[in-house]
Tab-separated table of N, CA and C in Angstrom:
chain	number	residue	atom	x	y	z
A	249	UNK	N	-73.199	2.792	81.134
A	249	UNK	CA	-73.623	1.091	81.066
A	249	UNK	C	-74.837	1.397	79.596
A	250	UNK	N	-75.361	2.586	79.200
A	250	UNK	CA	-76.290	2.232	78.051
A	250	UNK	C	-75.716	2.623	76.959
A	251	UNK	N	-74.562	3.432	77.187
A	251	UNK	CA	-73.887	3.571	75.870
A	251	UNK	C	-73.274	2.222	75.034
A	252	UNK	N	-73.157	1.356	75.752
A	252	UNK	CA	-72.539	-0.373	75.569
A	252	UNK	C	-73.908	-0.825	74.597
A	253	UNK	N	-75.158	-0.197	75.066
A	253	UNK	CA	-76.473	-1.015	74.690
A	253	UNK	C	-77.163	-0.180	73.495
A	254	UNK	N	-76.043	0.962	72.984
A	254	UNK	CA	-76.476	1.836	71.839
A	254	UNK	C	-76.745	3.182	72.289
A	255	UNK	N	-77.119	3.435	73.635
A	255	UNK	CA	-77.095	4.847	73.629
A	255	UNK	C	-76.613	5.878	73.255
A	256	UNK	N	-76.712	7.243	72.895
A	256	UNK	CA	-75.525	8.215	72.689
A	256	UNK	C	-75.606	9.386	73.467
A	257	UNK	N	-77.024	9.482	74.099
A	257	UNK	CA	-76.746	10.904	74.884
A	257	UNK	C	-77.507	10.763	76.241
A	258	UNK	N	-77.530	11.739	77.276
A	258	UNK	CA	-78.088	11.170	78.445
A	258	UNK	C	-79.704	10.844	78.402
A	259	UNK	N	-80.501	11.738	77.395
A	259	UNK	CA	-81.498	11.316	77.069
A	259	UNK	C	-82.170	9.877	77.286
A	260	UNK	N	-81.055	8.971	76.605
A	260	UNK	CA	-81.630	7.412	76.974
A	260	UNK	C	-82.335	7.185	77.955
A	261	UNK	N	-81.672	7.170	79.294
A	261	UNK	CA	-82.168	6.585	80.415
A	261	UNK	C	-83.332	7.356	80.746
A	262	UNK	N	-83.536	8.669	80.378
A	262	UNK	CA	-84.879	9.164	80.846
A	262	UNK	C	-86.018	8.414	79.728
A	263	UNK	N	-86.029	8.392	78.728
A	263	UNK	CA	-86.543	7.735	77.845
A	263	UNK	C	-87.114	6.160	78.107
A	264	UNK	N	-86.060	5.739	78.708
A	264	UNK	CA	-86.182	4.096	79.042
A	264	UNK	C	-86.955	4.429	80.464
A	265	UNK	N	-86.451	5.135	81.231
A	265	UNK	CA	-87.379	5.258	82.488
A	265	UNK	C	-88.599	5.736	82.173
A	266	UNK	N	-89.450	6.686	81.453
A	266	UNK	CA	-90.521	6.815	80.868
A	266	UNK	C	-91.298	5.985	80.439
A	267	UNK	N	-90.390	5.068	80.008
A	267	UNK	CA	-91.194	3.394	79.133
A	267	UNK	C	-91.482	2.678	80.265
A	268	UNK	N	-90.394	2.555	81.367
A	268	UNK	CA	-90.918	1.351	82.152
A	268	UNK	C	-91.819	1.996	83.101
A	269	UNK	N	-92.096	3.305	83.422
A	269	UNK	CA	-92.842	3.943	84.426
A	269	UNK	C	-94.549	3.622	83.727
A	270	UNK	N	-94.515	4.149	82.277
A	270	UNK	CA	-95.872	4.034	81.587
A	270	UNK	C	-96.058	2.528	81.717
A	271	UNK	N	-95.396	1.458	81.176
A	271	UNK	CA	-95.540	-0.254	81.498
A	271	UNK	C	-95.908	-0.534	82.896
A	272	UNK	N	-95.129	0.126	83.607
A	272	UNK	CA	-95.850	-0.235	85.195
A	272	UNK	C	-97.267	0.011	85.353
A	273	UNK	N	-97.774	1.388	84.984
A	273	UNK	CA	-98.753	1.985	85.357
A	273	UNK	C	-99.960	1.499	84.725
A	274	UNK	N	-99.550	1.515	83.367
A	274	UNK	CA	-100.908	1.040	82.558
A	274	UNK	C	-101.002	-0.701	82.064
A	275	UNK	N	-99.774	-1.604	81.971
A	275	UNK	CA	-99.867	-2.272	81.669
A	275	UNK	C	-99.213	-3.642	82.346
A	276	UNK	N	-99.388	-3.256	83.499
A	276	UNK	CA	-98.648	-4.156	84.538
A	276	UNK	C	-99.156	-5.728	84.473
A	277	UNK	N	-100.443	-5.776	84.334
A	277	UNK	CA	-100.946	-7.217	84.247
A	277	UNK	C	-100.402	-7.905	83.121
A	278	UNK	N	-100.515	-7.275	81.914
A	278	UNK	CA	-99.871	-8.054	80.420
A	278	UNK	C	-98.335	-8.082	80.782
A	279	UNK	N	-97.521	-7.279	81.320
A	279	UNK	CA	-96.073	-7.494	81.565
A	279	UNK	C	-95.885	-8.705	82.549
A	280	UNK	N	-96.620	-8.880	83.537
A	280	UNK	CA	-96.433	-9.832	84.552
A	280	UNK	C	-97.045	-11.268	83.959
A	281	UNK	N	-97.785	-11.397	82.731
A	281	UNK	CA	-98.113	-12.018	82.150
A	281	UNK	C	-96.827	-12.821	80.934
A	282	UNK	N	-96.235	-11.944	80.403
A	282	UNK	CA	-95.324	-11.876	79.426
A	282	UNK	C	-94.476	-12.461	80.159
A	283	UNK	N	-93.797	-12.021	81.445
A	283	UNK	CA	-92.478	-12.628	82.226
A	283	UNK	C	-93.056	-13.722	82.754
A	284	UNK	N	-94.118	-14.524	82.743
A	284	UNK	CA	-94.652	-15.602	83.202
A	284	UNK	C	-94.272	-16.903	81.780
A	285	UNK	N	-94.522	-16.046	81.056
A	285	UNK	CA	-94.256	-16.951	79.474
A	285	UNK	C	-92.925	-17.215	79.360
A	286	UNK	N	-92.028	-16.579	79.949
A	286	UNK	CA	-90.417	-16.853	79.800
A	286	UNK	C	-90.058	-17.508	80.709
A	287	UNK	N	-89.242	-18.728	80.463
A	287	UNK	CA	-88.783	-19.759	81.384
A	287	UNK	C	-87.699	-19.137	82.306
A	288	UNK	N	-87.900	-19.122	83.591
A	288	UNK	CA	-86.906	-18.311	84.429
A	288	UNK	C	-85.401	-18.187	84.335
A	289	UNK	N	-85.236	-19.394	83.927
A	289	UNK	CA	-83.345	-19.716	83.638
A	289	UNK	C	-83.224	-19.071	82.245
A	290	UNK	N	-84.029	-18.559	81.147
A	290	UNK	CA	-83.596	-17.380	80.050
A	290	UNK	C	-83.685	-15.912	80.930
A	291	UNK	N	-84.612	-15.770	81.837
A	291	UNK	CA	-84.543	-14.467	82.335
A	291	UNK	C	-83.296	-14.235	83.386
A	292	UNK	N	-82.953	-15.072	83.856
A	292	UNK	CA	-81.667	-15.237	84.425
A	292	UNK	C	-80.400	-14.889	83.904
A	293	UNK	N	-80.448	-15.460	82.733
A	293	UNK	CA	-79.407	-15.222	82.103
A	293	UNK	C	-79.202	-14.172	81.664
A	294	UNK	N	-80.323	-13.179	81.066
A	294	UNK	CA	-80.508	-11.967	80.789
A	294	UNK	C	-80.511	-11.061	81.667
A	295	UNK	N	-80.595	-11.128	83.003
A	295	UNK	CA	-80.351	-10.312	84.051
A	295	UNK	C	-79.032	-10.756	84.311
A	296	UNK	N	-78.156	-11.581	84.450
A	296	UNK	CA	-77.114	-11.791	84.276
A	296	UNK	C	-75.545	-11.041	83.604
A	297	UNK	N	-76.218	-10.992	82.170
A	297	UNK	CA	-75.773	-10.264	81.174
A	297	UNK	C	-75.732	-8.948	81.411
A	298	UNK	N	-76.910	-8.374	81.906
A	298	UNK	CA	-76.884	-6.781	81.865
A	298	UNK	C	-76.180	-6.580	83.072
A	299	UNK	N	-76.181	-7.355	83.998
A	299	UNK	CA	-75.450	-7.064	85.357
A	299	UNK	C	-73.894	-6.899	85.046
A	300	UNK	N	-73.397	-7.770	84.214
A	300	UNK	CA	-72.009	-7.701	83.632
A	300	UNK	C	-71.848	-6.802	83.325
A	301	UNK	N	-72.439	-6.122	81.939
A	301	UNK	CA	-72.259	-4.933	81.553
A	301	UNK	C	-72.106	-3.898	82.051
A	302	UNK	N	-73.133	-3.731	83.138
A	302	UNK	CA	-73.187	-2.504	84.156
A	302	UNK	C	-71.716	-2.719	84.957
A	303	UNK	N	-71.448	-3.775	85.492
A	303	UNK	CA	-70.053	-3.865	86.230
A	303	UNK	C	-69.089	-3.268	85.223
A	304	UNK	N	-68.784	-3.865	84.285
A	304	UNK	CA	-67.977	-3.508	83.208
A	304	UNK	C	-67.899	-1.709	83.041
A	305	UNK	N	-68.894	-1.359	83.207
A	305	UNK	CA	-68.938	0.125	83.240
A	305	UNK	C	-68.581	1.071	84.368
A	306	UNK	N	-68.312	0.023	85.615
A	306	UNK	CA	-68.485	0.763	86.958
A	306	UNK	C	-66.974	0.814	87.233
A	307	UNK	N	-66.233	-0.250	86.773
A	307	UNK	CA	-64.851	-0.340	86.725
A	307	UNK	C	-64.401	-0.990	88.351
A	308	UNK	N	-63.255	-1.136	88.493
A	308	UNK	CA	-62.717	-1.611	89.882
A	308	UNK	C	-63.050	-0.474	91.145
A	309	UNK	N	-63.190	-1.052	92.038
A	309	UNK	CA	-63.302	-0.126	93.335
A	309	UNK	C	-61.910	0.293	93.557
A	310	UNK	N	-61.678	1.483	93.651
A	310	UNK	CA	-60.378	1.927	94.056
A	310	UNK	C	-60.254	3.221	95.062
A	311	UNK	N	-59.412	3.196	95.717
A	311	UNK	CA	-59.017	4.552	96.623
A	311	UNK	C	-60.013	4.407	97.743
A	312	UNK	N	-60.983	3.854	98.059
A	312	UNK	CA	-61.984	3.778	99.100
A	312	UNK	C	-61.658	2.624	99.813
A	313	UNK	N	-61.110	3.020	101.575
A	313	UNK	CA	-61.130	1.940	102.050
A	313	UNK	C	-62.412	0.981	102.248
A	314	UNK	N	-62.139	-0.720	102.028
A	314	UNK	CA	-63.136	-1.612	102.456
A	314	UNK	C	-64.183	-1.739	101.278
A	315	UNK	N	-64.032	-0.596	100.061
A	315	UNK	CA	-65.109	-0.734	98.786
A	315	UNK	C	-64.896	-2.301	98.465
A	316	UNK	N	-63.772	-2.985	98.348
A	316	UNK	CA	-64.072	-4.618	97.721
A	316	UNK	C	-64.693	-5.528	98.443
A	317	UNK	N	-64.248	-5.509	100.042
A	317	UNK	CA	-65.048	-5.996	100.662
A	317	UNK	C	-66.493	-5.876	100.925
A	318	UNK	N	-66.666	-4.580	100.693
A	318	UNK	CA	-68.159	-4.569	100.589
A	318	UNK	C	-68.930	-5.038	99.365
A	319	UNK	N	-68.554	-4.621	98.339
A	319	UNK	CA	-68.748	-5.395	97.315
A	319	UNK	C	-69.092	-6.994	97.374
A	320	UNK	N	-67.862	-7.605	97.714
A	320	UNK	CA	-67.925	-9.130	97.399
A	320	UNK	C	-68.792	-10.029	98.485
A	321	UNK	N	-69.061	-9.196	99.699
A	321	UNK	CA	-70.080	-9.367	100.713
A	321	UNK	C	-71.473	-9.528	100.384
A	322	UNK	N	-71.328	-8.208	99.724
A	322	UNK	CA	-72.905	-8.071	99.251
A	322	UNK	C	-73.562	-8.716	98.375
A	323	UNK	N	-72.379	-9.086	97.046
A	323	UNK	CA	-72.698	-10.062	96.292
A	323	UNK	C	-72.791	-11.282	96.584
A	324	UNK	N	-71.813	-11.675	97.693
A	324	UNK	CA	-72.315	-13.119	98.206
A	324	UNK	C	-73.727	-13.098	99.187
A	325	UNK	N	-73.899	-11.987	99.603
A	325	UNK	CA	-75.182	-12.568	100.473
A	325	UNK	C	-76.443	-12.323	99.605
A	326	UNK	N	-76.358	-11.551	98.292
A	326	UNK	CA	-77.500	-11.470	97.624
A	326	UNK	C	-77.872	-12.834	97.026
A	327	UNK	N	-77.307	-13.840	96.835
A	327	UNK	CA	-77.139	-15.467	96.533
A	327	UNK	C	-78.131	-15.782	97.453
A	328	UNK	N	-78.279	-15.573	98.514
A	328	UNK	CA	-79.296	-15.823	99.864
A	328	UNK	C	-80.114	-15.069	100.298
A	329	UNK	N	-80.113	-13.943	99.920
A	329	UNK	CA	-81.328	-12.798	100.461
A	329	UNK	C	-80.873	-11.450	100.268
A	330	UNK	N	-81.623	-10.925	99.073
A	330	UNK	CA	-81.435	-9.613	98.727
A	330	UNK	C	-81.553	-8.694	99.786
A	331	UNK	N	-82.411	-8.791	100.650
A	331	UNK	CA	-82.828	-7.475	101.263
A	331	UNK	C	-81.408	-7.394	102.510
A	332	UNK	N	-81.391	-9.049	102.999
A	332	UNK	CA	-79.970	-8.824	104.061
A	332	UNK	C	-78.545	-8.386	103.490
A	333	UNK	N	-78.503	-8.516	101.899
A	333	UNK	CA	-77.228	-8.046	101.518
A	333	UNK	C	-77.447	-6.747	101.510
A	334	UNK	N	-78.819	-6.112	101.324
A	334	UNK	CA	-78.653	-4.510	101.105
A	334	UNK	C	-78.227	-3.843	102.497
A	335	UNK	N	-78.968	-4.724	103.660
A	335	UNK	CA	-78.937	-4.407	104.796
A	335	UNK	C	-77.363	-4.039	105.103
A	336	UNK	N	-76.469	-5.521	104.926
A	336	UNK	CA	-75.006	-5.764	105.052
A	336	UNK	C	-74.104	-4.738	104.448
A	337	UNK	N	-74.396	-4.498	103.182
A	337	UNK	CA	-73.629	-3.405	102.249
A	337	UNK	C	-73.524	-2.222	103.088
A	338	UNK	N	-74.690	-1.926	103.326
A	338	UNK	CA	-75.160	-0.576	103.915
A	338	UNK	C	-74.322	-0.219	105.256
A	339	UNK	N	-74.365	-1.145	106.167
A	339	UNK	CA	-73.460	-1.473	107.614
A	339	UNK	C	-72.034	-1.178	107.387
A	340	UNK	N	-71.382	-2.415	106.272
A	340	UNK	CA	-70.270	-2.167	106.127
A	340	UNK	C	-69.944	-0.834	105.203
A	341	UNK	N	-70.425	-0.107	104.618
A	341	UNK	CA	-69.865	1.004	103.907
A	341	UNK	C	-69.917	2.007	104.858
A	342	UNK	N	-70.879	1.994	106.083
A	342	UNK	CA	-71.106	3.148	107.156
A	342	UNK	C	-69.963	2.814	107.893
A	343	UNK	N	-69.301	1.512	108.054
A	343	UNK	CA	-68.058	1.189	109.315
A	343	UNK	C	-67.140	1.695	108.302
A	344	UNK	N	-66.781	1.484	107.224
A	344	UNK	CA	-65.398	1.889	106.626
A	344	UNK	C	-65.183	3.238	106.235
A	345	UNK	N	-66.382	4.252	106.459
A	345	UNK	CA	-66.260	5.792	106.127
A	345	UNK	C	-66.147	6.070	107.430
A	346	UNK	N	-65.958	5.531	108.618
A	346	UNK	CA	-65.944	5.755	109.816
A	346	UNK	C	-64.432	6.571	110.134
A	347	UNK	N	-64.244	7.720	110.718
A	347	UNK	CA	-62.863	8.135	110.657
A	347	UNK	C	-62.127	6.880	111.501
A	348	UNK	N	-60.659	7.099	111.019
A	348	UNK	CA	-59.907	5.934	111.759
A	348	UNK	C	-59.399	6.536	113.148
A	349	UNK	N	-59.148	6.040	114.581
A	349	UNK	CA	-58.515	6.363	115.300
A	349	UNK	C	-57.136	7.286	115.354
A	350	UNK	N	-57.278	8.213	115.769
A	350	UNK	CA	-55.593	8.782	115.158
A	350	UNK	C	-55.965	9.793	114.212
A	351	UNK	N	-56.515	9.985	113.587
A	351	UNK	CA	-56.991	10.379	112.132
A	351	UNK	C	-57.830	11.912	112.469
């Protein structure tokens, strides 16, 4: 995902993580104020674009039983409640990884 945004080495996520950690620890009030200045729809579009780029890098779920259903159910529930979507996604993944009877 980071390569599509210009990263060339494995150090790019480390640098980005360090930068975000520094912002969170030392400038959290300023960052919160900056986010309040941006209109929410613009932040939503930026998040959507980043999500689509990350999704393209992940590819289609193949080979694993129930991966597509888990992905779709989790994505649909995220529109309503993110915490519930996380729990349902975990539960579905657990259920689909159980061995089938007779195997």
